Each structure stands twice: as structure tokens, then as C-alpha cells.
Short mmCIF file of C-alpha atoms and ligand atoms in Angstrom, two decimals:
data_model
loop_
_atom_site.label_atom_id
_atom_site.label_comp_id
_atom_site.label_asym_id
_atom_site.label_seq_id
_atom_site.Cartn_x
_atom_site.Cartn_y
_atom_site.Cartn_z
CA MET A 150 -142.75 67.95 168.64
CA ALA A 151 -143.50 64.88 166.50
CA LYS A 152 -143.65 61.67 168.51
CA LEU A 153 -141.42 59.28 166.55
CA PHE A 154 -140.81 55.64 167.47
CA LEU A 155 -138.49 53.15 165.83
CA GLY A 156 -139.27 49.45 165.37
CA LEU A 157 -136.56 47.11 164.07
CA ASP A 158 -137.10 43.57 162.86
CA ALA A 159 -134.19 41.14 162.77
CA SER A 160 -135.84 38.42 160.71
CA THR A 161 -134.38 35.33 159.07
CA GLN A 162 -133.49 36.99 155.80
CA SER A 163 -133.36 40.70 156.52
CA MET A 164 -133.14 43.57 158.97
CA SER A 165 -135.98 46.08 158.66
CA ALA A 166 -136.71 49.45 160.20
CA VAL A 167 -140.11 51.11 160.56
CA VAL A 168 -140.50 54.63 161.97
CA ILE A 169 -143.95 55.81 163.02
CA ASP A 170 -145.27 59.22 163.91
CA LEU A 171 -147.78 58.68 166.69
CA ASP A 172 -149.49 62.04 166.27
CA THR A 173 -150.21 61.77 162.55
CA ARG A 174 -150.63 57.96 162.85
CA LYS A 175 -148.40 57.38 159.86
CA VAL A 176 -145.50 55.12 159.00
CA ILE A 177 -142.96 57.73 157.92
CA TYR A 178 -140.06 55.42 157.03
CA GLU A 179 -139.65 51.78 156.02
CA LYS A 180 -136.51 50.02 154.91
CA SER A 181 -135.30 46.44 154.59
CA LEU A 182 -131.77 45.15 154.11
CA ASN A 183 -131.47 41.65 152.75
CA PHE A 184 -128.64 39.82 154.56
CA ASP A 185 -127.40 37.80 151.55
CA ARG A 186 -127.14 40.90 149.37
CA ALA A 187 -126.22 43.61 151.88
CA LEU A 188 -123.64 41.55 153.79
CA PRO A 189 -122.35 38.97 151.28
CA GLY A 190 -119.17 38.38 153.34
CA TYR A 191 -121.11 36.04 155.66
CA LYS A 192 -121.95 33.79 152.69
CA THR A 193 -125.48 33.13 153.89
CA GLN A 194 -128.19 31.67 151.72
CA ASN A 195 -131.59 33.15 152.61
CA GLY A 196 -130.00 34.31 155.87
CA VAL A 197 -128.55 30.98 156.98
CA LEU A 198 -125.09 29.44 156.72
CA ARG A 199 -124.51 26.44 154.49
CA HIS A 200 -124.12 23.15 156.34
CA ARG A 201 -123.54 19.64 155.08
CA ASN A 202 -126.29 18.26 157.31
CA PRO A 203 -129.64 19.45 155.90
CA LEU A 204 -131.20 19.29 159.38
CA VAL A 205 -128.72 21.82 160.78
CA ARG A 206 -129.50 25.47 160.18
CA HIS A 207 -127.34 28.11 161.84
CA SER A 208 -126.62 31.77 161.25
CA SER A 209 -123.96 34.14 162.54
CA PRO A 210 -124.62 36.46 165.50
CA LEU A 211 -122.03 38.81 164.00
CA LEU A 212 -124.18 39.07 160.88
CA TRP A 213 -127.07 40.39 162.99
CA ALA A 214 -124.79 42.88 164.79
CA ASP A 215 -123.37 44.03 161.44
CA ALA A 216 -126.89 44.42 160.07
CA LEU A 217 -127.82 46.58 163.08
CA ASP A 218 -124.92 48.93 162.26
CA LEU A 219 -125.92 48.93 158.62
CA ILE A 220 -129.58 49.74 159.19
CA PHE A 221 -128.62 52.68 161.44
CA ALA A 222 -126.09 53.91 158.85
CA THR A 223 -128.79 53.61 156.18
CA MET A 224 -131.32 55.54 158.27
CA LYS A 225 -128.73 58.27 158.86
CA LYS A 226 -127.93 58.41 155.14
CA ASP A 227 -131.66 58.52 154.28
CA GLY A 228 -132.09 61.54 156.57
CA VAL A 229 -134.35 59.82 159.14
CA ALA A 230 -134.83 62.21 162.09
CA LEU A 231 -132.99 59.89 164.51
CA LYS A 232 -132.55 62.68 167.02
CA LYS A 233 -136.33 62.85 167.39
CA ILE A 234 -136.84 59.14 168.13
CA LEU A 235 -138.36 58.74 171.61
CA ALA A 236 -138.04 54.96 172.03
CA VAL A 237 -136.80 51.93 170.13
CA SER A 238 -138.11 48.39 170.24
CA GLY A 239 -137.80 45.44 167.94
CA SER A 240 -138.57 41.89 167.04
CA GLY A 241 -136.43 38.95 166.09
CA GLN A 242 -136.92 35.67 164.30
CA GLN A 243 -138.11 33.37 167.05
CA HIS A 244 -136.16 30.56 168.73
CA GLY A 245 -132.62 31.47 167.50
CA SER A 246 -130.06 31.63 170.32
CA VAL A 247 -126.76 33.44 171.01
CA TYR A 248 -124.11 32.20 173.47
CA PHE A 249 -121.71 34.57 175.30
CA ASN A 250 -118.77 34.07 177.64
CA GLU A 251 -118.37 36.26 180.74
CA LYS A 252 -116.69 39.07 178.73
CA ILE A 253 -120.05 40.27 177.42
CA GLU A 254 -120.92 41.95 180.73
CA ALA A 255 -118.05 44.45 180.52
CA THR A 256 -118.32 44.82 176.74
CA LEU A 257 -121.92 45.95 176.44
CA PRO A 258 -121.71 49.14 178.57
CA ASN A 259 -118.49 50.19 176.84
CA LEU A 260 -119.28 49.91 173.13
CA ASP A 261 -116.75 52.09 171.31
CA ALA A 262 -118.36 54.25 168.60
CA GLN A 263 -115.03 54.48 166.77
CA LYS A 264 -115.29 50.78 166.03
CA SER A 265 -118.02 48.67 164.44
CA LEU A 266 -120.29 46.50 166.57
CA VAL A 267 -118.52 43.45 165.13
CA GLU A 268 -115.13 44.78 166.28
CA ASN A 269 -116.58 45.61 169.70
CA LEU A 270 -117.91 42.07 170.05
CA ARG A 271 -114.66 40.25 169.28
CA GLY A 272 -113.99 37.50 171.82
CA VAL A 273 -117.38 37.59 173.59
CA PHE A 274 -119.00 34.52 172.05
CA ALA A 275 -118.94 31.07 173.63
CA ARG A 276 -120.39 29.60 170.43
CA LYS A 277 -119.49 30.97 167.02
CA THR A 278 -122.79 30.29 165.29
CA SER A 279 -126.45 30.44 166.33
CA PRO A 280 -129.01 27.72 165.67
CA VAL A 281 -132.13 29.28 164.10
CA TRP A 282 -135.78 28.28 163.76
CA MET A 283 -135.17 26.32 160.55
CA ASP A 284 -132.95 23.85 162.40
CA SER A 285 -134.54 20.46 162.93
CA SER A 286 -131.58 18.50 164.29
CA THR A 287 -132.82 18.08 167.87
CA ALA A 288 -135.43 15.31 167.64
CA ALA A 289 -133.59 13.27 170.29
CA GLU A 290 -133.42 16.21 172.72
CA CYS A 291 -137.12 16.99 172.14
CA ALA A 292 -138.00 13.41 173.08
CA GLU A 293 -135.76 13.52 176.17
CA ILE A 294 -137.17 16.80 177.49
CA ARG A 295 -140.78 15.81 176.70
CA LYS A 296 -140.28 12.51 178.54
CA LYS A 297 -138.76 14.20 181.60
CA LEU A 298 -141.62 16.72 181.67
CA GLY A 299 -144.25 13.98 181.55
CA GLY A 300 -145.42 13.85 177.91
CA VAL A 301 -146.95 16.07 175.21
CA LYS A 302 -149.96 17.33 177.16
CA TYR A 303 -147.97 18.30 180.24
CA THR A 304 -145.14 19.90 178.24
CA ALA A 305 -147.67 21.97 176.26
CA SER A 306 -149.69 22.99 179.30
CA ARG A 307 -146.54 24.03 181.18
CA THR A 308 -144.47 25.74 178.47
CA GLY A 309 -147.18 26.67 175.94
CA SER A 310 -146.01 24.15 173.33
CA ASP A 311 -144.94 20.56 173.01
CA THR A 312 -141.17 20.29 172.46
CA PHE A 313 -140.26 21.25 168.90
CA GLU A 314 -136.87 20.84 167.19
CA ARG A 315 -136.48 24.56 166.54
CA PHE A 316 -137.37 25.63 170.10
CA THR A 317 -134.46 26.99 172.11
CA GLY A 318 -134.54 24.53 175.03
CA PRO A 319 -133.91 21.45 172.87
CA GLN A 320 -131.22 23.44 171.02
CA ILE A 321 -129.50 24.34 174.30
CA ARG A 322 -129.66 20.70 175.39
CA LYS A 323 -128.01 19.59 172.16
CA PHE A 324 -125.24 22.21 172.67
CA HIS A 325 -124.68 21.00 176.23
CA LYS A 326 -124.54 17.34 175.08
CA THR A 327 -122.33 17.82 172.03
CA GLU A 328 -120.04 20.67 173.23
CA PRO A 329 -119.98 20.40 177.03
CA ALA A 330 -116.82 22.52 177.44
CA ALA A 331 -118.25 25.40 175.37
CA TYR A 332 -121.54 25.12 177.26
CA ALA A 333 -119.66 25.33 180.56
CA LYS A 334 -117.93 28.52 179.34
CA THR A 335 -121.29 30.06 178.40
CA ALA A 336 -122.12 32.79 180.90
CA HIS A 337 -125.21 34.20 179.14
CA ILE A 338 -127.68 32.93 176.57
CA ALA A 339 -129.76 35.37 174.54
CA LEU A 340 -132.43 35.06 171.87
CA VAL A 341 -131.99 37.03 168.63
CA SER A 342 -134.44 39.58 170.03
CA SER A 343 -132.73 39.99 173.42
CA PHE A 344 -129.26 40.07 171.78
CA MET A 345 -130.29 43.03 169.63
CA ALA A 346 -131.97 44.74 172.59
CA SER A 347 -128.78 44.24 174.65
CA LEU A 348 -126.72 46.05 172.01
CA LEU A 349 -129.17 48.95 171.94
CA ALA A 350 -129.41 49.19 175.73
CA GLY A 351 -125.70 48.59 176.39
CA LYS A 352 -126.50 45.88 178.93
CA ILE A 353 -127.93 42.37 179.07
CA ALA A 354 -131.58 42.73 178.09
CA PRO A 355 -134.50 40.64 179.38
CA ILE A 356 -136.28 38.10 177.19
CA ASP A 357 -139.98 38.94 176.75
CA PHE A 358 -142.97 36.68 177.44
CA GLY A 359 -143.64 36.28 173.70
CA ASP A 360 -140.23 35.13 172.53
CA GLY A 361 -139.55 33.41 175.87
CA ALA A 362 -142.51 31.12 175.19
CA GLY A 363 -140.71 29.80 172.11
CA MET A 364 -138.06 28.12 174.24
CA ASN A 365 -139.87 25.27 176.08
CA LEU A 366 -138.36 26.84 179.22
CA MET A 367 -140.88 29.44 180.37
CA ASP A 368 -143.92 28.67 182.47
CA ILE A 369 -146.61 30.01 180.14
CA ARG A 370 -149.02 30.91 182.93
CA ARG A 371 -146.67 32.14 185.65
CA LYS A 372 -144.34 33.78 183.13
CA ASN A 373 -141.19 32.72 184.94
CA TRP A 374 -138.45 30.19 184.10
CA ASN A 375 -139.89 26.77 184.84
CA PRO A 376 -137.54 24.82 187.19
CA ASP A 377 -138.57 21.40 185.80
CA ALA A 378 -138.02 22.51 182.22
CA LEU A 379 -134.63 24.05 183.11
CA LYS A 380 -133.59 20.83 184.85
CA ALA A 381 -134.77 18.67 181.94
CA THR A 382 -132.77 20.81 179.50
CA ALA A 383 -129.23 21.43 180.79
CA PRO A 384 -127.35 21.90 184.08
CA GLY A 385 -126.82 25.37 185.54
CA LEU A 386 -129.15 26.92 182.99
CA LEU A 387 -130.96 29.40 185.24
CA LYS A 388 -127.91 31.57 185.84
CA LYS A 389 -127.18 31.74 182.13
CA LEU A 390 -130.62 33.15 181.27
CA PRO A 391 -131.64 36.81 181.59
CA PRO A 392 -134.78 37.83 183.49
CA LEU A 393 -138.17 37.70 181.76
CA ALA A 394 -140.13 40.93 181.19
CA PRO A 395 -143.00 42.31 179.12
CA ALA A 396 -142.22 43.44 175.56
CA GLY A 397 -141.78 47.19 175.33
CA GLN A 398 -140.75 47.58 178.98
CA VAL A 399 -138.10 50.26 179.29
CA ILE A 400 -134.59 48.91 179.88
CA GLY A 401 -132.93 52.32 180.05
CA PRO A 402 -131.58 55.02 177.75
CA VAL A 403 -130.10 53.84 174.45
CA SER A 404 -126.38 53.06 174.39
CA GLY A 405 -124.09 56.03 173.72
CA TYR A 406 -122.72 54.00 170.79
CA PHE A 407 -125.82 54.78 168.71
CA THR A 408 -126.07 58.40 169.78
CA ALA A 409 -122.40 59.17 169.05
CA LYS A 410 -122.26 57.27 165.79
CA TYR A 411 -125.66 57.80 164.20
CA GLY A 412 -127.12 60.81 166.01
CA LEU A 413 -129.84 58.82 167.80
CA ASN A 414 -131.60 60.93 170.45
CA PRO A 415 -129.58 60.43 173.69
CA GLU A 416 -132.85 60.48 175.61
CA ALA A 417 -134.41 57.76 173.47
CA LEU A 418 -135.41 54.72 175.52
CA ALA A 419 -134.24 51.21 174.74
CA THR A 420 -137.07 48.75 175.38
CA VAL A 421 -137.49 44.99 175.57
CA TRP A 422 -137.81 43.29 172.14
CA THR A 423 -140.13 40.42 171.26
CA GLY A 424 -140.41 37.68 168.61
CA ASP A 425 -141.49 38.44 165.07
CA ASN A 426 -144.82 36.65 165.48
CA PRO A 427 -145.93 38.44 168.68
CA ALA A 428 -144.83 41.71 167.06
CA SER A 429 -146.85 40.91 163.92
CA VAL A 430 -149.93 40.32 166.02
CA ILE A 431 -149.65 43.95 167.18
CA GLY A 432 -148.71 45.18 163.70
CA LEU A 433 -151.87 43.56 162.34
CA GLY A 434 -153.90 45.29 165.04
CA LEU A 435 -154.92 42.08 166.86
CA VAL A 436 -155.09 43.52 170.34
CA LYS A 437 -158.49 42.25 171.50
CA PRO A 438 -159.21 38.66 172.54
CA GLY A 439 -160.97 36.71 169.82
CA GLN A 440 -159.30 38.57 166.98
CA VAL A 441 -157.78 36.29 164.41
CA ALA A 442 -155.54 36.78 161.38
CA ILE A 443 -154.71 34.26 158.72
CA SER A 444 -151.69 34.68 156.55
CA LEU A 445 -152.02 32.77 153.29
CA GLY A 446 -148.36 32.57 152.38
CA THR A 447 -145.81 29.90 151.52
CA SER A 448 -147.26 28.14 154.51
CA ASP A 449 -150.63 29.19 155.97
CA THR A 450 -150.44 30.65 159.45
CA PHE A 451 -153.25 31.15 161.90
CA PHE A 452 -152.71 33.85 164.54
CA GLY A 453 -155.21 34.41 167.29
CA THR A 454 -155.39 36.40 170.50
CA MET A 455 -156.65 35.01 173.80
CA GLU A 456 -157.18 36.60 177.16
CA LYS A 457 -156.76 33.43 179.19
CA CYS A 458 -154.09 30.91 178.52
CA GLN A 459 -155.48 27.86 176.75
CA THR A 460 -152.99 25.26 175.52
CA ASP A 461 -153.32 22.56 172.89
CA GLU A 462 -153.20 19.15 174.51
CA ASN A 463 -152.43 17.54 171.16
CA GLY A 464 -149.31 19.69 171.06
CA GLU A 465 -149.87 21.00 167.51
CA GLY A 466 -150.32 24.71 168.15
CA HIS A 467 -148.18 27.15 170.10
CA VAL A 468 -149.14 29.63 172.79
CA PHE A 469 -146.91 32.66 173.22
CA GLY A 470 -147.30 35.73 175.43
CA SER A 471 -148.68 38.68 173.45
CA PRO A 472 -147.16 42.16 173.84
CA THR A 473 -150.63 43.25 174.98
CA GLY A 474 -150.18 41.24 178.18
CA GLY A 475 -152.54 38.43 177.12
CA TYR A 476 -151.76 35.45 174.95
CA MET A 477 -151.50 34.64 171.29
CA THR A 478 -151.53 31.41 169.42
CA LEU A 479 -149.69 30.45 166.33
CA ILE A 480 -150.58 27.44 164.25
CA CYS A 481 -148.51 26.77 161.19
CA PHE A 482 -149.81 24.68 158.28
CA LYS A 483 -146.95 23.84 155.97
CA ASN A 484 -149.11 22.93 152.96
CA GLY A 485 -150.26 26.45 152.17
CA SER A 486 -149.73 28.23 148.91
CA LEU A 487 -147.20 25.66 147.69
CA ALA A 488 -149.92 23.01 147.89
CA ARG A 489 -152.39 25.28 146.05
CA GLU A 490 -149.72 25.77 143.42
CA LYS A 491 -149.30 21.99 143.07
CA ILE A 492 -153.03 21.72 142.20
CA ARG A 493 -152.68 24.56 139.70
CA GLU A 494 -149.78 22.77 138.01
CA LEU A 495 -151.52 19.40 138.13
CA TYR A 496 -154.62 20.73 136.36
CA LYS A 497 -152.69 23.14 134.11
CA ILE A 498 -154.65 26.16 135.36
CA ALA A 499 -153.27 29.30 133.70
CA ASP A 500 -153.33 31.68 136.68
CA TRP A 501 -154.83 32.39 140.11
CA LYS A 502 -157.74 34.29 138.53
CA LYS A 503 -158.76 31.14 136.68
CA PHE A 504 -158.25 29.11 139.89
CA GLY A 505 -160.68 31.45 141.71
CA GLU A 506 -163.19 31.21 138.85
CA LEU A 507 -163.13 27.41 139.03
CA VAL A 508 -163.73 27.55 142.80
CA ALA A 509 -166.68 29.91 142.23
CA GLN A 510 -168.21 27.46 139.69
CA THR A 511 -168.45 24.66 142.26
CA PRO A 512 -170.95 24.41 145.14
CA PRO A 513 -169.98 24.97 148.80
CA GLY A 514 -169.24 21.57 150.31
CA ASN A 515 -168.14 20.20 146.92
CA ASP A 516 -170.94 17.60 146.97
CA GLY A 517 -169.14 15.87 149.83
CA GLY A 518 -165.78 15.59 148.03
CA ILE A 519 -162.76 15.82 150.33
CA LEU A 520 -159.05 16.16 149.69
CA LEU A 521 -156.30 15.90 152.27
CA PRO A 522 -153.72 18.42 151.05
CA TRP A 523 -150.49 16.87 152.30
CA PHE A 524 -148.21 17.37 149.31
CA GLU A 525 -145.38 17.99 151.81
CA ALA A 526 -144.89 16.50 155.28
CA GLU A 527 -147.37 18.48 157.41
CA ILE A 528 -146.84 20.17 160.78
CA VAL A 529 -150.54 20.37 161.70
CA PRO A 530 -151.62 17.65 161.95
CA ARG A 531 -148.23 15.93 162.10
CA VAL A 532 -148.02 13.98 158.84
CA ASN A 533 -144.84 12.31 157.70
CA PRO A 534 -144.38 10.86 155.09
CA PRO A 535 -146.54 13.15 152.95
CA GLY A 536 -149.33 12.00 150.65
CA VAL A 537 -152.46 13.52 149.09
CA ARG A 538 -155.69 11.61 149.59
CA ARG A 539 -159.14 12.00 147.98
CA PHE A 540 -162.51 10.90 149.35
CA ASN A 541 -165.62 11.03 147.10
CA LEU A 542 -163.66 13.33 144.85
CA ASP A 543 -163.09 12.74 141.15
CA GLU A 544 -159.40 13.19 140.48
CA LYS A 545 -160.18 14.25 136.90
CA ASN A 546 -162.46 17.13 137.90
CA ALA A 547 -160.20 20.22 137.95
CA ALA A 548 -162.79 22.64 139.38
CA ALA A 549 -163.77 20.26 142.21
CA ASN A 550 -160.10 19.76 143.11
CA CYS A 551 -159.47 23.53 143.23
CA ARG A 552 -162.37 23.92 145.65
CA ALA A 553 -161.37 20.81 147.56
CA ILE A 554 -157.87 21.99 148.39
CA PHE A 555 -158.98 25.36 149.70
CA GLU A 556 -161.93 23.91 151.62
CA ALA A 557 -159.55 21.35 153.14
CA GLN A 558 -157.07 24.01 154.21
CA MET A 559 -159.79 26.13 155.80
CA MET A 560 -161.47 23.18 157.51
CA ALA A 561 -158.09 22.09 158.87
CA MET A 562 -157.66 25.60 160.32
CA ARG A 563 -161.06 25.48 161.98
CA LEU A 564 -160.52 21.97 163.28
CA HIS A 565 -157.02 22.47 164.62
CA SER A 566 -157.70 25.85 166.21
CA HIS A 567 -160.73 24.54 168.09
CA TRP A 568 -158.66 24.00 171.26
CA MET A 569 -158.26 27.77 171.59
CA GLN A 570 -161.95 27.98 172.45
CA VAL A 571 -162.10 31.34 170.77
CA ALA A 572 -164.96 31.92 168.34
CA PRO A 573 -163.52 34.59 166.05
CA GLU A 574 -165.74 37.59 165.63
CA LYS A 575 -163.89 38.58 162.43
CA VAL A 576 -160.80 37.39 160.63
CA PHE A 577 -158.16 39.50 158.93
CA VAL A 578 -156.50 37.86 155.96
CA THR A 579 -153.16 38.70 154.37
CA GLY A 580 -150.99 37.13 151.71
CA GLY A 581 -151.31 36.31 148.00
CA ALA A 582 -154.51 34.22 148.07
CA ALA A 583 -156.27 36.96 150.06
CA ASN A 584 -156.82 38.86 146.80
CA ASP A 585 -159.41 36.38 145.55
CA ARG A 586 -162.99 36.92 146.66
CA ALA A 587 -164.12 33.38 145.81
CA LEU A 588 -161.46 31.99 148.16
CA LEU A 589 -162.29 34.50 150.87
CA GLN A 590 -165.97 33.51 150.62
CA VAL A 591 -164.96 29.89 151.32
CA LEU A 592 -162.96 31.10 154.32
CA ALA A 593 -165.89 33.19 155.64
CA ASP A 594 -168.30 30.25 155.19
CA VAL A 595 -166.06 27.60 156.77
CA LEU A 596 -165.23 29.75 159.79
CA ASN A 597 -168.71 31.30 159.79
CA CYS A 598 -167.46 34.81 160.44
CA ARG A 599 -166.72 38.10 158.73
CA VAL A 600 -163.51 38.25 156.72
CA LEU A 601 -161.54 41.40 155.92
CA ARG A 602 -158.40 41.78 153.87
CA ILE A 603 -155.50 43.63 155.43
CA GLU A 604 -152.29 44.78 153.81
CA VAL A 605 -149.40 45.59 156.11
CA SER A 606 -146.06 45.18 154.41
CA LYS A 607 -143.88 45.07 157.52
CA SER A 608 -146.22 43.91 160.26
CA ALA A 609 -143.42 42.84 162.66
CA GLY A 610 -141.49 46.13 162.35
CA LEU A 611 -144.71 48.13 162.73
CA GLY A 612 -145.70 46.05 165.77
CA ALA A 613 -142.27 46.72 167.28
CA ALA A 614 -142.59 50.47 166.70
CA LEU A 615 -146.03 50.39 168.37
CA SER A 616 -144.57 48.41 171.26
CA ALA A 617 -141.86 51.09 171.66
CA ALA A 618 -144.60 53.73 171.76
CA HIS A 619 -146.54 51.70 174.33
CA GLY A 620 -143.44 51.31 176.53
CA TRP A 621 -142.62 55.00 176.30
CA LEU A 622 -146.18 56.09 177.16
CA ALA A 623 -146.35 53.60 180.05
CA ALA A 624 -143.01 54.86 181.42
CA ALA A 625 -144.43 58.39 181.29
CA GLY A 626 -147.36 57.20 183.45
CA LYS A 627 -149.87 57.63 180.60
CA ASN A 628 -151.59 54.21 180.90
CA PRO A 629 -151.81 53.66 177.10
CA LYS A 630 -154.66 51.60 175.66
CA TRP A 631 -153.66 49.19 172.90
CA GLU A 632 -156.83 49.67 170.86
CA LYS A 633 -156.26 53.41 170.71
CA LEU A 634 -152.59 52.97 169.98
CA VAL A 635 -152.96 50.72 166.93
CA ALA A 636 -155.96 52.60 165.46
CA GLY A 637 -155.25 54.00 162.03
CA PHE A 638 -152.05 52.04 161.46
CA CYS A 639 -153.57 48.77 160.33
CA GLU A 640 -156.99 49.30 158.80
CA PRO A 641 -158.59 46.66 156.55
CA VAL A 642 -158.68 47.34 152.81
CA ALA A 643 -161.79 49.40 152.00
CA GLY A 644 -164.58 47.30 150.51
CA SER A 645 -162.86 43.99 151.25
CA GLU A 646 -165.38 42.75 153.82
CA ILE A 647 -167.06 39.42 153.10
CA ASN A 648 -169.90 38.03 155.20
CA PRO A 649 -170.60 34.32 155.62
CA ASP A 650 -173.45 32.78 153.70
CA LYS A 651 -175.60 31.15 156.37
CA LYS A 652 -176.62 28.22 154.15
CA ALA A 653 -173.03 27.48 153.15
CA ALA A 654 -171.91 27.79 156.77
CA ARG A 655 -174.41 25.07 157.75
CA ILE A 656 -173.05 22.82 155.00
CA TYR A 657 -169.53 23.21 156.44
CA ASP A 658 -170.77 22.52 159.98
CA GLU A 659 -171.63 19.05 158.69
CA LEU A 660 -168.75 18.58 156.25
CA ILE A 661 -166.13 19.32 158.88
CA LYS A 662 -167.20 16.17 160.75
CA LYS A 663 -166.52 14.16 157.62
CA TYR A 664 -163.21 15.98 157.12
CA ALA A 665 -162.15 15.12 160.67
CA ALA A 666 -163.08 11.48 160.08
CA CYS A 667 -161.04 11.42 156.84
CA GLU A 668 -158.03 12.89 158.67
CA HIS A 669 -158.38 10.26 161.37
CA ALA A 670 -158.67 7.45 158.88
CA ALA A 671 -155.61 8.68 156.97
CA LEU A 672 -153.53 9.20 160.12
CA ASP A 673 -154.53 5.83 161.58
CA GLY A 674 -153.42 4.16 158.40
CA ARG A 675 -149.89 5.61 158.65
C1 XUL B 926 -142.42 30.51 164.74
C2 XUL B 926 -141.28 30.32 163.82
C3 XUL B 926 -141.10 31.27 162.71
C4 XUL B 926 -140.01 32.26 163.01
C5 XUL B 926 -139.74 33.00 161.71
O1 XUL B 926 -142.53 29.52 165.68
O2 XUL B 926 -140.51 29.41 163.94
O3 XUL B 926 -142.29 31.94 162.40
O4 XUL B 926 -140.36 33.10 164.05
O5 XUL B 926 -139.11 34.17 161.86
#
């Protein structure tokens, strides 16, 4: 019998499903439903509700429940062999939170397949909407919690990250401060991931060590709820939170709702979900310490795996639990491809091919020219207000500026990931700019390691499906090994490997000192 596993991803803008066959090591089904288009009744824009305050970004928990029904209905319609699925796991956009009153406990085990999930969930919410990761309205609460916990360094070393506006703890504190009566009526708080897992399992699901680390509430080393953080956040919080558990751990058989309505295998196991970033780390095959992936997207993201927990005392990067049992880091640089695009516009460069050609025409190290690429307010390092700065760099020289922006972005990655104390042995690169060999050569030279391109369209969904497989094998006493499990699902693109040029790497070893000094000078002058 084929060994099929289902991974779902409840992301900001869509719900996706990935089904894998473990024996043939193939993704046999992939589907995405865009919330705005598939469920227009919620009137979301890119998955979030409109709000007059631009700092407030909420979505509707009912939208996610509706999308779960819809993705199962779509799989059934598409003829997916749901009765052969052995286990289900999933991932959710990180940080978003869902608030229930005490009715949820009796509702979950009794979901009626004659009704929709939305109808089943009527009257169970203590808060109608859910703050999501794009919300940045909790600066005051971040400052309060950070102060009570003893500052940036201590907050980061305890919870894995400094307090951030989008993190769930500060969001819960704001809810408690602004709507104390509704907070008092809240019996259970879930993350997007644990909410979805609760529906599938028909009972309150645990929060995993990956998504739990995005709350400023979990002790990153002990992997339990941190009493100081709970106290600094809101009263009576511990009894409103579910237990913590590893991603993929079996919760129990799937709810009869899904078997009766969509023909899901009644013996399929519901497992603990994780966040979309920890799931992507698995989907990209990063299961060994020291493995790093860089996603060159709208913003540039640096993902790395670590065996031992190492936190960033400057509070710029995040440490989350990885589904493999170790740790992962996530560092997000806002000025990614949008900043590269700004340079392209500024110098009227026809396309990305031409951009790459201009980079290739210039020498590594750019003759000492440096650009600080802060077209937008930057997350890492924290820069606000924005502003681009040039040092020994001729503003009129288009080619030098093309090289300068990419060198700057790569040097910033090296500099601001140094705290991880992980020397990457190779780096996987995804995203638009990963198609250009001249850019990848810069990356290989700055980081002084091998670079390989990887293309995985739904890395979070795939990671979730693999996590389901891991949980199922572990429950069967099979002691699964992650490296074996991911093999074949996420292989680098053939022929994409680029090795560092030793001479260029030495140039960057020197230039990065100058880059760091330029950053310092610019940040001191704020
Ligand atoms: C991570 C974060 C985002 C969301 C997007 O900290 O805020 O990547 O997880 O889904």
C-alpha cells in the first residue's frame, strides 16, 4: 500500500495542500487556494482585513476554518486518495493568534459533518478577529515586556527573540490591556497552526516548539512556558495556553468530521502543526546543523539550522525550535528584491539579465565602494527612518552600484548571522535572484562556501507532509532519520553548484570590516 501523507499550509494569503508518497519519494498532489479569490465574502486584501489604522493587521479565524473545509472539498473533487492518507500535519503563518471562550472544549469533539466548520464554530470565539504577523501596533507592549524581562539580551536569550510587535505575547498583552473583559472570557488561546490542528484532531492541540518560539512566551532552551514571560505579558495566561509539544507528534486519530464528510482515512493520525518557517526548513531539506538556505524574495531571508541554542544578543535574529528537534534561526532583511529593483529603476537597466551582466563586469570588492541598501526602513539592522548611503562609490556608475547593492546585502547577511556561530558548509538559494550565476558567485565569495540553487514551490506544505510522515513513523516505533526522510524530495537543481573563488573570498574578508564600520557610522549618525 502506498504511504501517503498530507501537509497543509495555512499561510497569510492562501491555504495549500501537498500530498507525498513516501515510497516513491514523490509529491503526488499540490494545490493552493487564494483566500481573497476563493473566499471573497471575508473581504480580505492579501489575506488580511482592512483597518483604518495601518499598524493594525487582523484576519478572521472563520476564514481559516472555511479554507480548511474548502481545501478538503477540493481534494475530494480532484480525486485525491484521502482514504489512503496515513497522517496529516501542517504549518501556519507564524505569530497569529485565536481566542476561544470555554465552549470550544465541548465543540471540538462533536463537530457535525452535516454542517460546515464555520457553522460548527458559531459562538466559540472570545475575540472576533485574529492579529497576524503583519500587525505592528504593539510597540508599547513590546517595551513593557522587554523591560520587565530585563532588556533585549535577556529577552532574546530566554525566549529566542527580543520582543517584536508581531510576536504573540505582545499581542496578547495589548488584548488584555484594551479589552480586559474579553480577555477574562478567553478560556483558550491558539496559534493559527494549533487552531487548525485542533480542528483536525477534534480537541485542543498543543503548540509546537517552532511556532511557540514566535510568541516571546516559551523558554527557548527548556521548551516550556516561561513563568517570567507569562507574568510580564498578562494575568492568568498559563491556564489559557495549551501544552507545548514537538511538531509532528501524534495527537490522536483525525476527527470524524473529516472522515464522514470528505472520506479521509478514519485511521489517519492528526499530528501537531508548526509555523510556516520551521516547516519550510524541513521542506528545503535543512535537517543537519550548519545547513543554511537563503531566500532572495521580496525581502531576503536567511534560514539556518543549529544543534545547540545560540541566541542573538543584539536581538535582531530569531531562534525557533526546528521540527528536527534542534534549532533554526530566521533573519529577515526587508531590503531584498525591492531594493535591487530600486537600483534597476534608478539606472534604467532593462532587465535582470542586464543587471547580472553589469555585476559580472565589475571586480569583486568593487574597488572598495560600499552602499548601504536601506531604501525602506530595515529590520536587520534596525534602521528607521530609511536612507541609502554610499562610501567610495560613484553614484553615476551604474555597474558599480549594481554590484554594490548585492555585495551589501550579502555582507549584511554574513555580518548579522555571525552570532549563530555556524560556518555554513553549503548554502541553498531560492527565489528570483537565484537564477543569476553572477549574483550567486558574489554570494559564494562573500560567504566563502558552496552555493546550490533549489526550487521547491511549496516548501512549507512539503515540510508539513514530511513532518506528518516523521510523526507516523515515530508512533510506529520506527525511529525515523530526518536525512533519510527528506532525501529525494528537495534536491538542488542539477548543475547549479557554484564554488567560492578563494581570491575573491579573501577580498570580502577585508571588505566586510569596512562594511561593518560604514554601518556603524551610519547608525551612530541617526
Ligand atoms: C516570521 C514571520 C513571517 C510569517 C509569514 O517571523 O513573521 O515569516 O511566518 O507567514
